[in-house]
mmCIF file of C-alpha atoms and ligand atoms in Angstrom:
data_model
loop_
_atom_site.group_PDB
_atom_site.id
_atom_site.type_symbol
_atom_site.label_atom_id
_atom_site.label_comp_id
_atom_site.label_asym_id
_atom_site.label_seq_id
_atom_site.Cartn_x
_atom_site.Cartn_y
_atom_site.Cartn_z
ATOM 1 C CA UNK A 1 5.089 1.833 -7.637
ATOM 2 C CA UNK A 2 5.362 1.910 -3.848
ATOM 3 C CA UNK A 3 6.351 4.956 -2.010
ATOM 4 C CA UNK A 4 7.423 6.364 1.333
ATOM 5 C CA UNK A 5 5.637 8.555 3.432
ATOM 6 C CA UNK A 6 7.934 9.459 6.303
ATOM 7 C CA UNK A 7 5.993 9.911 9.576
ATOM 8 C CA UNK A 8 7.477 13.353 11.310
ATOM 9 C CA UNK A 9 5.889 12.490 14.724
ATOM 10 C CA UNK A 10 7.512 15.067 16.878
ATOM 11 C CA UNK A 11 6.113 17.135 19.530
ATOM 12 C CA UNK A 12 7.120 20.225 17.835
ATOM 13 C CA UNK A 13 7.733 21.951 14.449
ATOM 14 C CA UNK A 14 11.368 22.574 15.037
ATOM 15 C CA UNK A 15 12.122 19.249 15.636
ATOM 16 C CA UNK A 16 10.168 18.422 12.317
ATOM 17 C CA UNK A 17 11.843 20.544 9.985
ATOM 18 C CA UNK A 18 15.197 19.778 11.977
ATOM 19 C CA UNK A 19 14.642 16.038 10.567
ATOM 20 C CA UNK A 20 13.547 17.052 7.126
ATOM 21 C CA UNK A 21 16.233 19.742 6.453
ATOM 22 C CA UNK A 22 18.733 16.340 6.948
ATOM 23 C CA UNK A 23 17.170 15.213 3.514
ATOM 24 C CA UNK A 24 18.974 16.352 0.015
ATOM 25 C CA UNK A 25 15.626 15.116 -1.761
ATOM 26 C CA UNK A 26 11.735 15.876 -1.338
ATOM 27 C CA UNK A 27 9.814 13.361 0.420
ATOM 28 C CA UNK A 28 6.212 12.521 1.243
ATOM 29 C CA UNK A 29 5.937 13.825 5.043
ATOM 30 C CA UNK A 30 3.598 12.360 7.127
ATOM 31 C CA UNK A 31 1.774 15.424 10.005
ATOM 32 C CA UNK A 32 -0.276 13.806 12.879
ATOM 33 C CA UNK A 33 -2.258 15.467 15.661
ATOM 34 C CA UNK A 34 0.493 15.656 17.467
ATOM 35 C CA UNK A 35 2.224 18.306 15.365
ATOM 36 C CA UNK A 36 -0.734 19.959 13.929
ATOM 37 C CA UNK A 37 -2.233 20.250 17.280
ATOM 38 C CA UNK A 38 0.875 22.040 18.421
ATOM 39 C CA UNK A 39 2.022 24.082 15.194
ATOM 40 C CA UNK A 40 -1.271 24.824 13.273
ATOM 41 C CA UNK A 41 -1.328 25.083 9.943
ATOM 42 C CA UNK A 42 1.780 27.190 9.828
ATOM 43 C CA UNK A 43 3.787 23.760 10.090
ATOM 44 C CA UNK A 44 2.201 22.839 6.604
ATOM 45 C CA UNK A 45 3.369 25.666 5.229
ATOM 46 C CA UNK A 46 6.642 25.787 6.588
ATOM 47 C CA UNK A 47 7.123 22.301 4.955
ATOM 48 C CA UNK A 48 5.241 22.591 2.085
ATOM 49 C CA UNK A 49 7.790 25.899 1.402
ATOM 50 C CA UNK A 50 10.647 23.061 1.702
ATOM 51 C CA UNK A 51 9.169 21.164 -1.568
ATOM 52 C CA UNK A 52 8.043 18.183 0.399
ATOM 53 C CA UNK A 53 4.023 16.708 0.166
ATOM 54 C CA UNK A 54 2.014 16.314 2.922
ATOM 55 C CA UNK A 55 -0.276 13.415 4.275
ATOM 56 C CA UNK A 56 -2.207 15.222 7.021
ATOM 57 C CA UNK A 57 -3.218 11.993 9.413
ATOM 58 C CA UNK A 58 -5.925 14.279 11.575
ATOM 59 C CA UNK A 59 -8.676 10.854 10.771
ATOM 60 C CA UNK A 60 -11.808 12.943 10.895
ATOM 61 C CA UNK A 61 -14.873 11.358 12.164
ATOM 62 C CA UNK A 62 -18.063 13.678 12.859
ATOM 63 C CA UNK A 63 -21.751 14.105 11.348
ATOM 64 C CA UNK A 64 -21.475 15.200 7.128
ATOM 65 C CA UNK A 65 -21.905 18.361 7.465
ATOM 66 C CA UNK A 66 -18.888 18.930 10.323
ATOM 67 C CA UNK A 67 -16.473 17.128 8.075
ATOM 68 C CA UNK A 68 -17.508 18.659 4.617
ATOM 69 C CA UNK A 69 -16.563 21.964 6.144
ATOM 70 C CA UNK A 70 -13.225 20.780 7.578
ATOM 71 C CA UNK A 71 -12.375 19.187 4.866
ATOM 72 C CA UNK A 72 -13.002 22.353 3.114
ATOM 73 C CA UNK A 73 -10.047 23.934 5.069
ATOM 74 C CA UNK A 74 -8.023 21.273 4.751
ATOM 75 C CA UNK A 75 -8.066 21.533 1.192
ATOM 76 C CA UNK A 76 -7.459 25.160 1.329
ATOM 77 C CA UNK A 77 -4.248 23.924 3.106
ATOM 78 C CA UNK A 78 -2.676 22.553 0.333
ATOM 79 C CA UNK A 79 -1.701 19.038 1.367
ATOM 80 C CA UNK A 80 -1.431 16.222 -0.752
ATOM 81 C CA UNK A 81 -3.343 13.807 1.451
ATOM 82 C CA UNK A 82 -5.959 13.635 4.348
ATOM 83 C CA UNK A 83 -8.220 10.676 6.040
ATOM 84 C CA UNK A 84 -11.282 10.020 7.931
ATOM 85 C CA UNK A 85 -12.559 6.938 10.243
ATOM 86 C CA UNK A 86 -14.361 4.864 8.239
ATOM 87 C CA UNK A 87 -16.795 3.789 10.552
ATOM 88 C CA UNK A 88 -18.525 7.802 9.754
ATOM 89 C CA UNK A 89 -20.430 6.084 7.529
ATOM 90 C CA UNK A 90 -20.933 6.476 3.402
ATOM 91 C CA UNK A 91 -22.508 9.440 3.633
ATOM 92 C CA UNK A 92 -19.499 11.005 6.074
ATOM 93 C CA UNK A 93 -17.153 9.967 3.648
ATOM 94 C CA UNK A 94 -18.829 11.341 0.615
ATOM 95 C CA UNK A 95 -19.463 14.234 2.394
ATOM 96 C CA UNK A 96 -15.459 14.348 3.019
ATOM 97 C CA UNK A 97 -14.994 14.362 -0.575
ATOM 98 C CA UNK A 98 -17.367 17.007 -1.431
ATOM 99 C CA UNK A 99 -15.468 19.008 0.984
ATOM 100 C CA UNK A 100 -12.243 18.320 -0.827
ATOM 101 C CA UNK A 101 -13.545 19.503 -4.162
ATOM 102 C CA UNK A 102 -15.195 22.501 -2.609
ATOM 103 C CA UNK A 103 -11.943 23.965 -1.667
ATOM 104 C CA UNK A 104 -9.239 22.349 -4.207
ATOM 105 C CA UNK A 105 -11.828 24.560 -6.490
ATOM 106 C CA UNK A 106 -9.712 26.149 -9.304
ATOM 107 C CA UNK A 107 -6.946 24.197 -8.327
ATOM 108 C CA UNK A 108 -6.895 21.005 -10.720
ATOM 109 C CA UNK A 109 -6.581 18.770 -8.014
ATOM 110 C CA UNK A 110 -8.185 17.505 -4.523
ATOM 111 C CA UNK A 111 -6.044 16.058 -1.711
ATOM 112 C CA UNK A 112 -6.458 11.991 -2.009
ATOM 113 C CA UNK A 113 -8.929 11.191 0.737
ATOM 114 C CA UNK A 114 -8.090 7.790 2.457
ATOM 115 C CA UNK A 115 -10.035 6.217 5.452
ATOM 116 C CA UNK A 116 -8.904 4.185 8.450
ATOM 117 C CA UNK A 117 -10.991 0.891 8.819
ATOM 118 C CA UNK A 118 -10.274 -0.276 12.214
ATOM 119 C CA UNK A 119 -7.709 0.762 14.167
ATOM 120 C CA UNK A 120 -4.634 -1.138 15.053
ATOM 121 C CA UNK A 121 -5.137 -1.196 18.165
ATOM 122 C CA UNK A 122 -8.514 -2.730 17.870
ATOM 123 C CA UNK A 123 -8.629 -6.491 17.956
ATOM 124 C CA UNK A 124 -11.266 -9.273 17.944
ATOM 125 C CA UNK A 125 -12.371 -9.044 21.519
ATOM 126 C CA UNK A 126 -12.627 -5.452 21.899
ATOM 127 C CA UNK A 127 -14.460 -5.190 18.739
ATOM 128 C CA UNK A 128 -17.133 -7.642 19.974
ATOM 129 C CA UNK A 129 -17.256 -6.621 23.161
ATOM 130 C CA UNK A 130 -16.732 -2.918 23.343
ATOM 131 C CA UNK A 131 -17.753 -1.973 19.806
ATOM 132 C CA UNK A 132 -20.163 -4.224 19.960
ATOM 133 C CA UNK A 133 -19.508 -5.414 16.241
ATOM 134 C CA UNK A 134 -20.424 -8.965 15.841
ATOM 135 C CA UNK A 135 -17.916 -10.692 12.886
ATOM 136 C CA UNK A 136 -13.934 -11.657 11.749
ATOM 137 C CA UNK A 137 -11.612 -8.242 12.397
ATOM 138 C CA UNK A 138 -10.158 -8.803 9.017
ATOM 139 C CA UNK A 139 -13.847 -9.560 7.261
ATOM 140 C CA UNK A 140 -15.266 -5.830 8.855
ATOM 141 C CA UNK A 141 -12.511 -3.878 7.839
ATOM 142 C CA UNK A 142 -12.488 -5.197 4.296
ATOM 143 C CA UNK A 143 -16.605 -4.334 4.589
ATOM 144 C CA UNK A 144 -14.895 -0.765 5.672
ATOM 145 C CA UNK A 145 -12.765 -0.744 2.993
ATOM 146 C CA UNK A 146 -15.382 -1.636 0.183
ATOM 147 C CA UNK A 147 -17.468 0.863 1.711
ATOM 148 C CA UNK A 148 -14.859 3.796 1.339
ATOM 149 C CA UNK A 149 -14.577 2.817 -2.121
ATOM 150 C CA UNK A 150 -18.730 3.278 -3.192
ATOM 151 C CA UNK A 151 -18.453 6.515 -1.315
ATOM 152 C CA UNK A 152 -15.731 7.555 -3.556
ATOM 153 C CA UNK A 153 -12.650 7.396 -1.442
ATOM 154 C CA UNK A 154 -9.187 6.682 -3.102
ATOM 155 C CA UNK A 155 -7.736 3.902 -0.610
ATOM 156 C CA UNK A 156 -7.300 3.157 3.054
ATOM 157 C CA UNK A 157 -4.564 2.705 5.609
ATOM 158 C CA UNK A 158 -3.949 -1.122 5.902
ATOM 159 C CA UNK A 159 -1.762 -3.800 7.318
ATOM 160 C CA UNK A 160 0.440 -4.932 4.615
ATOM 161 C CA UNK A 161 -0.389 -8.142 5.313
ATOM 162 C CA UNK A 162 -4.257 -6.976 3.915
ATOM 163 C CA UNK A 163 -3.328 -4.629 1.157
ATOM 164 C CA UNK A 164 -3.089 -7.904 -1.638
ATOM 165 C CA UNK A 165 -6.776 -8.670 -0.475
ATOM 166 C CA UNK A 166 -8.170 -4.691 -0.395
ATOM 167 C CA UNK A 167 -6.590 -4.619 -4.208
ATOM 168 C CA UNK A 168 -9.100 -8.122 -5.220
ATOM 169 C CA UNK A 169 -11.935 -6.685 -3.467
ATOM 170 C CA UNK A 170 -11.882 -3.032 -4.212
ATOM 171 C CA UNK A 171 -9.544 -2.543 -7.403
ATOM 172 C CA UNK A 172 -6.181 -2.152 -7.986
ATOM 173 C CA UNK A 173 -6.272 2.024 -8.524
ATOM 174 C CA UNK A 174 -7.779 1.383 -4.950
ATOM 175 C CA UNK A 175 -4.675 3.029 -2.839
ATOM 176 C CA UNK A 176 -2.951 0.599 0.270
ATOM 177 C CA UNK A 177 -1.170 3.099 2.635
ATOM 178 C CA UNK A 178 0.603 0.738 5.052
ATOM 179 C CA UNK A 179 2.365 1.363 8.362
ATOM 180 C CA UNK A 180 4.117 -1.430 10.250
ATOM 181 C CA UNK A 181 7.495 -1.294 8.702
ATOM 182 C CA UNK A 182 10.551 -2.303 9.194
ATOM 183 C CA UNK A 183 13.915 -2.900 7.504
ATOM 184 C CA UNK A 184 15.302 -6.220 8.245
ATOM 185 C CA UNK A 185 17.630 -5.849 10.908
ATOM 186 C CA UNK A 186 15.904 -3.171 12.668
ATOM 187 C CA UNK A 187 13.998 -2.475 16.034
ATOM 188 C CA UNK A 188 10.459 -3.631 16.087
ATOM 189 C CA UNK A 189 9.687 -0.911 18.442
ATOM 190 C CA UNK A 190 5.918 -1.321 19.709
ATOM 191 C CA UNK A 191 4.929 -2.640 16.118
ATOM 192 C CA UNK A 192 3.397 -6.128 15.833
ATOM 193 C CA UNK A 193 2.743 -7.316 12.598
ATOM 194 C CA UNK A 194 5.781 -5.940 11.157
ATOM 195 C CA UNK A 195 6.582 -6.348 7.326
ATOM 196 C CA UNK A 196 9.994 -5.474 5.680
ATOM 197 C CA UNK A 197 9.639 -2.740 2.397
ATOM 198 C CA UNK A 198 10.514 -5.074 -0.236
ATOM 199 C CA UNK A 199 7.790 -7.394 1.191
ATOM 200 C CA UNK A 200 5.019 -4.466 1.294
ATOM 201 C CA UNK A 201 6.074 -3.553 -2.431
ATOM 202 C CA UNK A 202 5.486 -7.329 -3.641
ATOM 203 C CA UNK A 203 2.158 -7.088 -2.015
ATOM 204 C CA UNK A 204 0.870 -4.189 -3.658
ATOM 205 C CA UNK A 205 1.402 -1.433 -1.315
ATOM 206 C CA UNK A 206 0.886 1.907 -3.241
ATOM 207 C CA UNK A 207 2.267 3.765 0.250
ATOM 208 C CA UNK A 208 4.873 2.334 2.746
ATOM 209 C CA UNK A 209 4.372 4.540 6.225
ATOM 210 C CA UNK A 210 7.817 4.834 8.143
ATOM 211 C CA UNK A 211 8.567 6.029 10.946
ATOM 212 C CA UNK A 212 11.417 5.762 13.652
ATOM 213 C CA UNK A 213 13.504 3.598 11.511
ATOM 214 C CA UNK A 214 13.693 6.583 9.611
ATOM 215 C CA UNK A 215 13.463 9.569 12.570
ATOM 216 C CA UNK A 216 15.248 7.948 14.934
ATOM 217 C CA UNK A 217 18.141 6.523 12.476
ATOM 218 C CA UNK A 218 21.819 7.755 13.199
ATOM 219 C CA UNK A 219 21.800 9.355 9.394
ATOM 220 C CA UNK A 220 17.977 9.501 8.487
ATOM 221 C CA UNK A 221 18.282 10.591 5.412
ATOM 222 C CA UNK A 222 20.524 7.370 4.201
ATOM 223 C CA UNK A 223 18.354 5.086 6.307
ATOM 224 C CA UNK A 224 15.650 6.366 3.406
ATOM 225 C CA UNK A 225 17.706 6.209 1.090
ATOM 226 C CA UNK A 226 18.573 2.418 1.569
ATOM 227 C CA UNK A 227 14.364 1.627 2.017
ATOM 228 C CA UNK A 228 13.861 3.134 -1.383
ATOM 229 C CA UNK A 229 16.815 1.160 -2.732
ATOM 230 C CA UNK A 230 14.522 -1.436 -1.726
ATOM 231 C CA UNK A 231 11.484 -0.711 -3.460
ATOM 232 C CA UNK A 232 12.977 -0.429 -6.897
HETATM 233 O O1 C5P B 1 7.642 4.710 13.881
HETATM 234 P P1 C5P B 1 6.715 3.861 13.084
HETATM 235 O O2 C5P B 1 7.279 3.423 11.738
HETATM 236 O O3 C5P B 1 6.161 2.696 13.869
HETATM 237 O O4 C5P B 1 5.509 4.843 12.758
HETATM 238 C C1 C5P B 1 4.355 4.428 12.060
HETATM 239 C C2 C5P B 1 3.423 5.574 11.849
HETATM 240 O O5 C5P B 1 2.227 5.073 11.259
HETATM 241 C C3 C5P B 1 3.002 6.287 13.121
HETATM 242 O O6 C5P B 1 2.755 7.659 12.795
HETATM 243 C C4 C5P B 1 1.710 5.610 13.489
HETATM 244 O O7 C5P B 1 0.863 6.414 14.248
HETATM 245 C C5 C5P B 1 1.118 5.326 12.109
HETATM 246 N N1 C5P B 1 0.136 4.238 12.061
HETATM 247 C C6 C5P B 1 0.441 2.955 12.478
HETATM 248 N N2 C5P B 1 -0.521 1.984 12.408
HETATM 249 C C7 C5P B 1 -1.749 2.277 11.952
HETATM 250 C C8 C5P B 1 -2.069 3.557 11.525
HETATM 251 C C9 C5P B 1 -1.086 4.537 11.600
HETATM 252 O O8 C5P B 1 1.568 2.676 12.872
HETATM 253 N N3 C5P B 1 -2.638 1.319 11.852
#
């Protein structure tokens, strides 16, 4: 099954919950720094109180022991989903986890963990040159990605164009959360390798990410309501 995690990237929580109280269904909400930077946790509660999930996209990268104790309170936050850079290493990651179990404790359930491989906006020459990592873009973050896996993370934010390739290497309960969207016949916005929804679900994609064709769409919540019409 492939869902949709709608990306609420407004500067403010009003605006947020302006956009979500448009929809006449729970959805998977996507918070960034943006709006947790500005609201605070009160902004996951506020939505969390509207019956929608939460994938908090903070991407933590610091030593272990900095991360297992905000993952901690991220946990204690309720949300449904959080990430971290992979490039914190293994032991960062599996640090993350314990984190996540340390304060879903009595709960039943931990917040999927996910990690970021390389970031869009990293390409070939900038990781050579500036990262100073020597090898194929696509070849390190699938390294990235098999290395979230062994530390015992539950997927990773991909290109959809990738996610067929994570699944071989890494297993198929191995979660693809993929951004780069687009309906056919909308704007491509600053996106580059764009992939329609119906594409993303044939590829595997356990997690479409959406953005302004949903946010910025004349009547949002039927814009969503067509993309899911395409994932059935
Ligand atoms: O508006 P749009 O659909 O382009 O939004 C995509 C969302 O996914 C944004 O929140 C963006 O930051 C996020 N994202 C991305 N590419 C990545 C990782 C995250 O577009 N590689």
């Amino acid at each position: 099954m492939t869902r949709i995690i709608t990306a609420l990237d407004f500067p403010t929580g009003a605006d947020a919950l302006a956009l979500l109280d448009r929809f006449d269904e729970p959805v998977y909400a996507k918070i960034g720094m943006e709006l947790f930077y500005s609201e605070g946790p009160s902004i996951i509660k506020a939505v969390k109180e509207r019956g929608h999930e939460i994938f908090l996209d903070l991407k933590l990268h610091d030593i272990p022991n900095t991360v297992k104790s905000a993952m901690k309170r991220l946990a204690a936050l309720d949300v449904d989903m959080v990430n971290v850079h992979a490039a914190g290493g293994k032991k960062m990651m599996a640090a993350a986890i314990e984190g996540l179990e340390e304060g879903s404790a009595g709960k039943g359930r931990r917040p999927l963990c996910i990690a970021v491989t390389q970031l869009t906006s990293t390409g070939q020459e900038m990781l050579e040159q500036e990262l100073c990592i020597q090898g194929n873009l696509a070849d390190v973050a699938a390294h990235y990605a098999k290395m979230a896996k062994e530390a015992g993370l539950d997927g990773v934010v991909c290109s959809v164009h990738e996610a067929k390739k994570i699944h071989e290497l890494c297993g198929e309960d191995f979660l693809t959360i993929t951004p780069g969207i687009r309906p056919a016949g909308t704007s491509q916005d600053d996106q580059v390798r764009i992939a329609t929804p119906a594409y993303a679900k044939e590829q595997g994609s356990n997690y479409i990410v959406v953005g302004r064709p949903i946010t910025k769409a004349d009547d949002p919540a039927a814009a969503y309501k067509a993309i899911a019409a395409d994932l059935l």
